[in-house]
mmCIF file of C-alpha atoms in Angstrom:
data_model
loop_
_atom_site.group_PDB
_atom_site.id
_atom_site.type_symbol
_atom_site.label_atom_id
_atom_site.label_comp_id
_atom_site.label_asym_id
_atom_site.label_seq_id
_atom_site.Cartn_x
_atom_site.Cartn_y
_atom_site.Cartn_z
ATOM 1 C CA UNK A 289 108.220 74.097 99.738
ATOM 2 C CA UNK A 290 109.759 77.490 100.314
ATOM 3 C CA UNK A 291 113.503 77.455 101.133
ATOM 4 C CA UNK A 292 115.525 80.231 102.948
ATOM 5 C CA UNK A 293 117.737 82.837 101.129
ATOM 6 C CA UNK A 294 121.228 82.506 102.243
ATOM 7 C CA UNK A 295 121.706 86.299 102.245
ATOM 8 C CA UNK A 296 118.408 86.875 104.139
ATOM 9 C CA UNK A 297 117.625 83.942 106.454
ATOM 10 C CA UNK A 298 113.911 83.390 106.969
ATOM 11 C CA UNK A 299 113.046 85.203 103.459
ATOM 12 C CA UNK A 300 111.168 82.261 101.402
ATOM 13 C CA UNK A 301 112.895 82.138 97.872
ATOM 14 C CA UNK A 302 110.170 79.764 96.208
ATOM 15 C CA UNK A 303 109.123 80.979 92.917
ATOM 16 C CA UNK A 304 105.603 80.530 91.608
ATOM 17 C CA UNK A 305 104.076 77.822 89.429
ATOM 18 C CA UNK A 306 105.937 77.682 86.311
ATOM 19 C CA UNK A 307 109.559 78.481 85.338
ATOM 20 C CA UNK A 308 108.688 82.014 84.201
ATOM 21 C CA UNK A 309 108.015 82.988 87.759
ATOM 22 C CA UNK A 310 104.204 83.842 87.548
ATOM 23 C CA UNK A 311 102.396 82.536 90.510
ATOM 24 C CA UNK A 312 99.199 81.023 88.673
ATOM 25 C CA UNK A 313 96.581 81.629 86.383
ATOM 26 C CA UNK A 314 93.913 83.878 87.960
ATOM 27 C CA UNK A 315 90.494 85.298 86.677
ATOM 28 C CA UNK A 316 90.991 88.351 88.981
ATOM 29 C CA UNK A 317 92.557 90.601 86.194
ATOM 30 C CA UNK A 318 89.854 89.883 83.851
ATOM 31 C CA UNK A 319 87.122 90.679 86.557
ATOM 32 C CA UNK A 320 88.788 94.000 87.360
ATOM 33 C CA UNK A 321 89.072 94.775 83.446
ATOM 34 C CA UNK A 322 85.217 93.778 83.012
ATOM 35 C CA UNK A 323 84.294 95.942 86.196
ATOM 36 C CA UNK A 324 86.247 98.972 84.823
ATOM 37 C CA UNK A 325 84.537 98.467 81.468
ATOM 38 C CA UNK A 326 81.172 98.447 83.236
ATOM 39 C CA UNK A 327 81.952 101.675 85.110
ATOM 40 C CA UNK A 328 83.176 103.267 81.763
ATOM 41 C CA UNK A 329 79.777 102.452 80.200
ATOM 42 C CA UNK A 330 78.070 103.779 83.232
ATOM 43 C CA UNK A 331 79.049 107.189 82.487
ATOM 44 C CA UNK A 332 76.915 106.776 79.221
ATOM 45 C CA UNK A 333 74.159 104.814 80.942
ATOM 46 C CA UNK A 334 74.076 105.297 84.566
ATOM 47 C CA UNK A 335 72.386 101.925 85.598
ATOM 48 C CA UNK A 336 75.428 100.217 84.387
ATOM 49 C CA UNK A 337 77.377 101.552 87.327
ATOM 50 C CA UNK A 338 75.350 99.361 89.566
ATOM 51 C CA UNK A 339 76.919 96.550 87.893
ATOM 52 C CA UNK A 340 80.393 97.795 87.165
ATOM 53 C CA UNK A 341 81.236 99.075 90.532
ATOM 54 C CA UNK A 342 80.606 95.690 92.459
ATOM 55 C CA UNK A 343 82.327 93.654 89.865
ATOM 56 C CA UNK A 344 85.291 95.964 89.867
ATOM 57 C CA UNK A 345 85.246 95.759 93.677
ATOM 58 C CA UNK A 346 85.071 91.958 93.684
ATOM 59 C CA UNK A 347 87.868 91.649 91.336
ATOM 60 C CA UNK A 348 90.280 93.908 93.328
ATOM 61 C CA UNK A 349 89.459 92.126 96.456
ATOM 62 C CA UNK A 350 89.977 88.778 94.824
ATOM 63 C CA UNK A 351 93.207 89.990 93.273
ATOM 64 C CA UNK A 352 94.439 91.378 96.412
ATOM 65 C CA UNK A 353 93.758 88.269 98.490
ATOM 66 C CA UNK A 354 95.341 86.054 95.900
ATOM 67 C CA UNK A 355 98.400 88.087 95.504
ATOM 68 C CA UNK A 356 98.905 89.381 99.139
ATOM 69 C CA UNK A 357 97.289 86.903 101.455
ATOM 70 C CA UNK A 358 97.247 83.484 99.834
ATOM 71 C CA UNK A 359 100.725 83.594 98.355
ATOM 72 C CA UNK A 360 102.151 85.075 101.455
ATOM 73 C CA UNK A 361 100.983 82.251 103.594
ATOM 74 C CA UNK A 362 102.048 79.669 100.678
ATOM 75 C CA UNK A 363 105.515 81.294 100.793
ATOM 76 C CA UNK A 364 105.416 82.201 96.961
ATOM 77 C CA UNK A 365 107.429 85.323 95.817
ATOM 78 C CA UNK A 366 107.481 85.470 91.956
ATOM 79 C CA UNK A 367 110.334 87.050 90.382
ATOM 80 C CA UNK A 368 107.979 89.886 89.583
ATOM 81 C CA UNK A 369 107.104 90.681 92.995
ATOM 82 C CA UNK A 370 110.777 90.582 94.210
ATOM 83 C CA UNK A 371 112.405 93.165 91.929
ATOM 84 C CA UNK A 372 111.545 95.533 89.139
ATOM 85 C CA UNK A 373 114.055 97.972 87.719
ATOM 86 C CA UNK A 374 116.163 97.512 90.847
ATOM 87 C CA UNK A 375 113.283 97.945 93.351
ATOM 88 C CA UNK A 376 110.723 95.621 94.865
ATOM 89 C CA UNK A 377 107.948 95.841 92.509
ATOM 90 C CA UNK A 378 105.257 97.012 95.125
ATOM 91 C CA UNK A 379 107.473 99.972 96.092
ATOM 92 C CA UNK A 380 107.950 100.805 92.417
ATOM 93 C CA UNK A 381 104.148 100.545 91.880
ATOM 94 C CA UNK A 382 103.454 102.910 94.756
ATOM 95 C CA UNK A 383 105.807 105.406 93.480
ATOM 96 C CA UNK A 384 104.074 105.466 90.106
ATOM 97 C CA UNK A 385 100.673 105.814 92.053
ATOM 98 C CA UNK A 386 102.113 108.755 93.952
ATOM 99 C CA UNK A 387 103.508 110.301 90.747
ATOM 100 C CA UNK A 388 100.269 110.082 89.009
ATOM 101 C CA UNK A 389 98.446 111.775 92.269
ATOM 102 C CA UNK A 390 100.995 114.563 92.264
ATOM 103 C CA UNK A 391 99.661 115.581 88.850
ATOM 104 C CA UNK A 392 95.999 115.491 90.060
ATOM 105 C CA UNK A 393 96.661 117.640 92.947
ATOM 106 C CA UNK A 394 98.884 119.992 90.881
ATOM 107 C CA UNK A 395 95.803 120.527 88.454
ATOM 108 C CA UNK A 396 93.586 121.245 91.680
ATOM 109 C CA UNK A 397 95.949 123.783 93.198
ATOM 110 C CA UNK A 398 96.454 125.448 89.662
ATOM 111 C CA UNK A 399 92.704 125.671 89.532
ATOM 112 C CA UNK A 400 92.447 127.186 93.012
ATOM 113 C CA UNK A 401 95.089 129.875 92.087
ATOM 114 C CA UNK A 402 93.683 130.604 88.719
ATOM 115 C CA UNK A 403 90.133 131.069 89.934
ATOM 116 C CA UNK A 404 91.272 133.278 92.725
ATOM 117 C CA UNK A 405 93.101 135.525 90.326
ATOM 118 C CA UNK A 406 90.137 135.656 88.075
ATOM 119 C CA UNK A 407 87.416 136.131 90.782
ATOM 120 C CA UNK A 408 89.046 138.496 93.102
ATOM 121 C CA UNK A 409 90.353 138.147 96.758
ATOM 122 C CA UNK A 410 89.023 135.044 98.775
ATOM 123 C CA UNK A 411 87.376 134.221 101.030
ATOM 124 C CA UNK A 412 84.041 135.659 100.773
ATOM 125 C CA UNK A 413 83.084 137.815 103.781
ATOM 126 C CA UNK A 414 82.327 135.584 106.830
ATOM 127 C CA UNK A 415 83.633 132.473 105.435
ATOM 128 C CA UNK A 416 87.524 132.713 106.426
ATOM 129 C CA UNK A 417 89.013 129.451 107.236
ATOM 130 C CA UNK A 418 89.943 128.465 110.863
ATOM 131 C CA UNK A 419 93.770 128.254 110.802
ATOM 132 C CA UNK A 420 94.054 126.988 114.561
ATOM 133 C CA UNK A 421 91.722 124.169 113.717
ATOM 134 C CA UNK A 422 93.560 123.184 110.620
ATOM 135 C CA UNK A 423 96.726 123.070 112.608
ATOM 136 C CA UNK A 424 95.160 120.908 115.092
ATOM 137 C CA UNK A 425 94.181 118.600 112.267
ATOM 138 C CA UNK A 426 97.772 118.666 111.000
ATOM 139 C CA UNK A 427 99.121 117.578 114.184
ATOM 140 C CA UNK A 428 96.800 114.550 114.202
ATOM 141 C CA UNK A 429 97.753 113.553 110.676
ATOM 142 C CA UNK A 430 101.467 114.175 110.808
ATOM 143 C CA UNK A 431 101.440 112.192 114.192
ATOM 144 C CA UNK A 432 99.900 109.335 112.414
ATOM 145 C CA UNK A 433 102.550 109.385 109.854
ATOM 146 C CA UNK A 434 105.097 109.365 112.655
ATOM 147 C CA UNK A 435 103.668 106.499 114.488
ATOM 148 C CA UNK A 436 103.241 104.482 111.362
ATOM 149 C CA UNK A 437 106.842 104.884 110.344
ATOM 150 C CA UNK A 438 107.932 103.952 113.722
ATOM 151 C CA UNK A 439 105.800 100.720 113.561
ATOM 152 C CA UNK A 440 107.562 100.067 110.198
ATOM 153 C CA UNK A 441 110.932 100.652 111.548
ATOM 154 C CA UNK A 442 110.120 98.449 114.508
ATOM 155 C CA UNK A 443 108.999 95.379 112.538
ATOM 156 C CA UNK A 444 112.190 95.628 110.277
ATOM 157 C CA UNK A 445 114.023 95.451 113.605
ATOM 158 C CA UNK A 446 112.062 92.200 114.536
ATOM 159 C CA UNK A 447 109.670 94.022 117.002
ATOM 160 C CA UNK A 448 106.110 93.199 116.222
ATOM 161 C CA UNK A 449 104.554 94.468 119.440
ATOM 162 C CA UNK A 450 105.646 97.959 118.564
ATOM 163 C CA UNK A 451 104.785 97.327 114.943
ATOM 164 C CA UNK A 452 101.320 96.789 116.254
ATOM 165 C CA UNK A 453 101.138 99.810 118.324
ATOM 166 C CA UNK A 454 102.315 101.963 115.594
ATOM 167 C CA UNK A 455 99.771 100.673 113.200
ATOM 168 C CA UNK A 456 96.826 101.071 115.665
ATOM 169 C CA UNK A 457 97.962 104.637 116.670
ATOM 170 C CA UNK A 458 98.288 105.538 113.059
ATOM 171 C CA UNK A 459 94.798 104.226 112.302
ATOM 172 C CA UNK A 460 93.233 106.008 115.352
ATOM 173 C CA UNK A 461 94.846 109.381 114.650
ATOM 174 C CA UNK A 462 94.169 109.180 110.777
ATOM 175 C CA UNK A 463 90.433 108.485 111.483
ATOM 176 C CA UNK A 464 90.298 111.418 113.948
ATOM 177 C CA UNK A 465 91.666 113.555 111.269
ATOM 178 C CA UNK A 466 89.048 112.401 108.787
ATOM 179 C CA UNK A 467 86.283 112.989 111.377
ATOM 180 C CA UNK A 468 87.570 116.377 112.121
ATOM 181 C CA UNK A 469 87.592 117.411 108.440
ATOM 182 C CA UNK A 470 83.893 116.294 108.038
ATOM 183 C CA UNK A 471 83.145 118.224 111.278
ATOM 184 C CA UNK A 472 84.649 121.204 109.581
ATOM 185 C CA UNK A 473 82.709 120.649 106.343
ATOM 186 C CA UNK A 474 79.495 120.633 108.436
ATOM 187 C CA UNK A 475 80.386 124.086 110.131
ATOM 188 C CA UNK A 476 81.026 125.653 106.493
ATOM 189 C CA UNK A 477 77.897 124.244 105.108
ATOM 190 C CA UNK A 478 75.938 125.763 108.156
ATOM 191 C CA UNK A 479 77.367 129.070 107.234
ATOM 192 C CA UNK A 480 76.465 128.775 103.490
ATOM 193 C CA UNK A 481 79.671 127.557 102.063
ATOM 194 C CA UNK A 482 78.683 124.455 99.834
ATOM 195 C CA UNK A 483 80.345 122.571 97.051
ATOM 196 C CA UNK A 484 78.149 124.712 94.538
ATOM 197 C CA UNK A 485 78.635 127.979 96.125
ATOM 198 C CA UNK A 486 80.686 129.609 93.541
ATOM 199 C CA UNK A 487 84.370 129.027 92.448
ATOM 200 C CA UNK A 488 85.559 129.507 96.155
ATOM 201 C CA UNK A 489 83.289 126.560 97.458
ATOM 202 C CA UNK A 490 83.791 124.200 94.586
ATOM 203 C CA UNK A 491 87.462 124.215 94.478
ATOM 204 C CA UNK A 492 88.008 124.282 98.386
ATOM 205 C CA UNK A 493 85.718 121.056 98.439
ATOM 206 C CA UNK A 494 87.425 119.733 95.321
ATOM 207 C CA UNK A 495 90.772 120.021 96.664
ATOM 208 C CA UNK A 496 90.398 118.983 100.317
ATOM 209 C CA UNK A 497 87.701 116.532 99.453
ATOM 210 C CA UNK A 498 90.191 114.680 96.978
ATOM 211 C CA UNK A 499 92.761 114.730 100.010
ATOM 212 C CA UNK A 500 90.304 113.347 102.342
ATOM 213 C CA UNK A 501 89.438 110.547 99.708
ATOM 214 C CA UNK A 502 93.028 109.591 99.796
ATOM 215 C CA UNK A 503 93.161 109.600 103.693
ATOM 216 C CA UNK A 504 90.159 107.202 103.570
ATOM 217 C CA UNK A 505 92.108 105.152 101.100
ATOM 218 C CA UNK A 506 95.269 105.270 103.309
ATOM 219 C CA UNK A 507 93.062 104.222 106.323
ATOM 220 C CA UNK A 508 91.811 101.048 104.416
ATOM 221 C CA UNK A 509 95.408 100.111 103.611
ATOM 222 C CA UNK A 510 96.523 100.579 107.247
ATOM 223 C CA UNK A 511 93.369 98.657 108.375
ATOM 224 C CA UNK A 512 94.490 95.759 105.898
ATOM 225 C CA UNK A 513 97.927 95.542 107.112
ATOM 226 C CA UNK A 514 96.755 95.566 110.922
ATOM 227 C CA UNK A 515 94.249 92.814 110.313
ATOM 228 C CA UNK A 516 96.711 90.699 108.501
ATOM 229 C CA UNK A 517 99.250 91.017 111.210
ATOM 230 C CA UNK A 518 96.588 90.698 114.059
ATOM 231 C CA UNK A 519 94.486 87.853 112.556
ATOM 232 C CA UNK A 520 96.813 85.886 110.457
ATOM 233 C CA UNK A 521 100.281 86.684 111.945
ATOM 234 C CA UNK A 522 101.655 88.182 108.654
ATOM 235 C CA UNK A 523 104.719 90.419 108.219
ATOM 236 C CA UNK A 524 108.130 89.983 109.660
ATOM 237 C CA UNK A 525 111.479 91.685 109.461
ATOM 238 C CA UNK A 526 111.975 89.972 105.897
ATOM 239 C CA UNK A 527 108.716 89.882 104.478
ATOM 240 C CA UNK A 528 106.860 93.316 104.846
ATOM 241 C CA UNK A 529 106.276 94.881 101.491
ATOM 242 C CA UNK A 530 102.791 96.018 101.938
ATOM 243 C CA UNK A 531 103.735 97.820 105.060
ATOM 244 C CA UNK A 532 106.400 99.698 103.373
ATOM 245 C CA UNK A 533 104.251 100.560 100.477
ATOM 246 C CA UNK A 534 101.391 101.742 102.794
ATOM 247 C CA UNK A 535 103.884 103.745 104.892
ATOM 248 C CA UNK A 536 105.124 105.489 101.765
ATOM 249 C CA UNK A 537 101.613 106.210 100.552
ATOM 250 C CA UNK A 538 100.762 107.661 104.078
ATOM 251 C CA UNK A 539 103.706 110.016 103.789
ATOM 252 C CA UNK A 540 102.580 111.289 100.570
ATOM 253 C CA UNK A 541 98.969 112.014 102.183
ATOM 254 C CA UNK A 542 100.760 114.023 104.956
ATOM 255 C CA UNK A 543 102.851 115.965 102.434
ATOM 256 C CA UNK A 544 99.805 116.988 100.477
ATOM 257 C CA UNK A 545 97.990 118.301 103.673
ATOM 258 C CA UNK A 546 100.955 120.394 104.551
ATOM 259 C CA UNK A 547 100.706 121.892 101.135
ATOM 260 C CA UNK A 548 97.139 122.486 101.513
ATOM 261 C CA UNK A 549 97.867 124.053 104.943
ATOM 262 C CA UNK A 550 100.338 126.535 103.578
ATOM 263 C CA UNK A 551 98.475 127.380 100.160
ATOM 264 C CA UNK A 552 94.806 127.298 101.482
ATOM 265 C CA UNK A 553 94.499 127.673 105.252
ATOM 266 C CA UNK A 554 97.219 130.234 105.859
ATOM 267 C CA UNK A 555 96.243 132.322 102.914
ATOM 268 C CA UNK A 556 92.354 132.215 103.499
ATOM 269 C CA UNK A 557 92.124 132.253 107.222
ATOM 270 C CA UNK A 558 90.593 135.145 109.145
#
């Protein structure tokens, strides 16, 4: 049975099964690896993607449920979960994810600027970007980040009601941003700007589409913490690692969009 930490009352200190601190043996990592292998082979023979993708998805679901949900409710906090290089392991992992994504977006921004230099001034006639509309989307996304951060801070102060409001508000505004971006795409495509319409179209959709994919992933994370808090009563001022990691990721998504606003919309608007 879990005990309480003397430094942080209410925080379980129970270790996982085994003296080394690992929680239990799980097949989930092997399932994820098999799925990734199937996806890799799918690029050589497309039908294998139909096997690799669902296997990978199931492995991620099972691993996440075991690691985040089941062990949370059992009060298990393995040493590897609590600290790694002086940081909570989940927080350090999210920083590593963000670092890798910075390189991805850096390459996309570099491609945009290079292709503009090679192919001449952008955008093509009649395809200028709508800056006021983009600013409106920015207000939605940044506001969602503010609400999520407010919800996290409220939870850390023991206020679960405001935490729920912050998560719900962040999810609604983030979803509105994504819908707004899809609407913008539909308007561009109606004017003839498609992902295959020369270097301008391909780089614009690659950059903003990659960001949109990250918004969608962030909404999944926000939805998960919202459901866990609402349906299962998870998270408290002492146990909210996923909330902190999700908030950190969402701030990264906000920051990337602000760079897109400056580098793309301000420069290529009418």
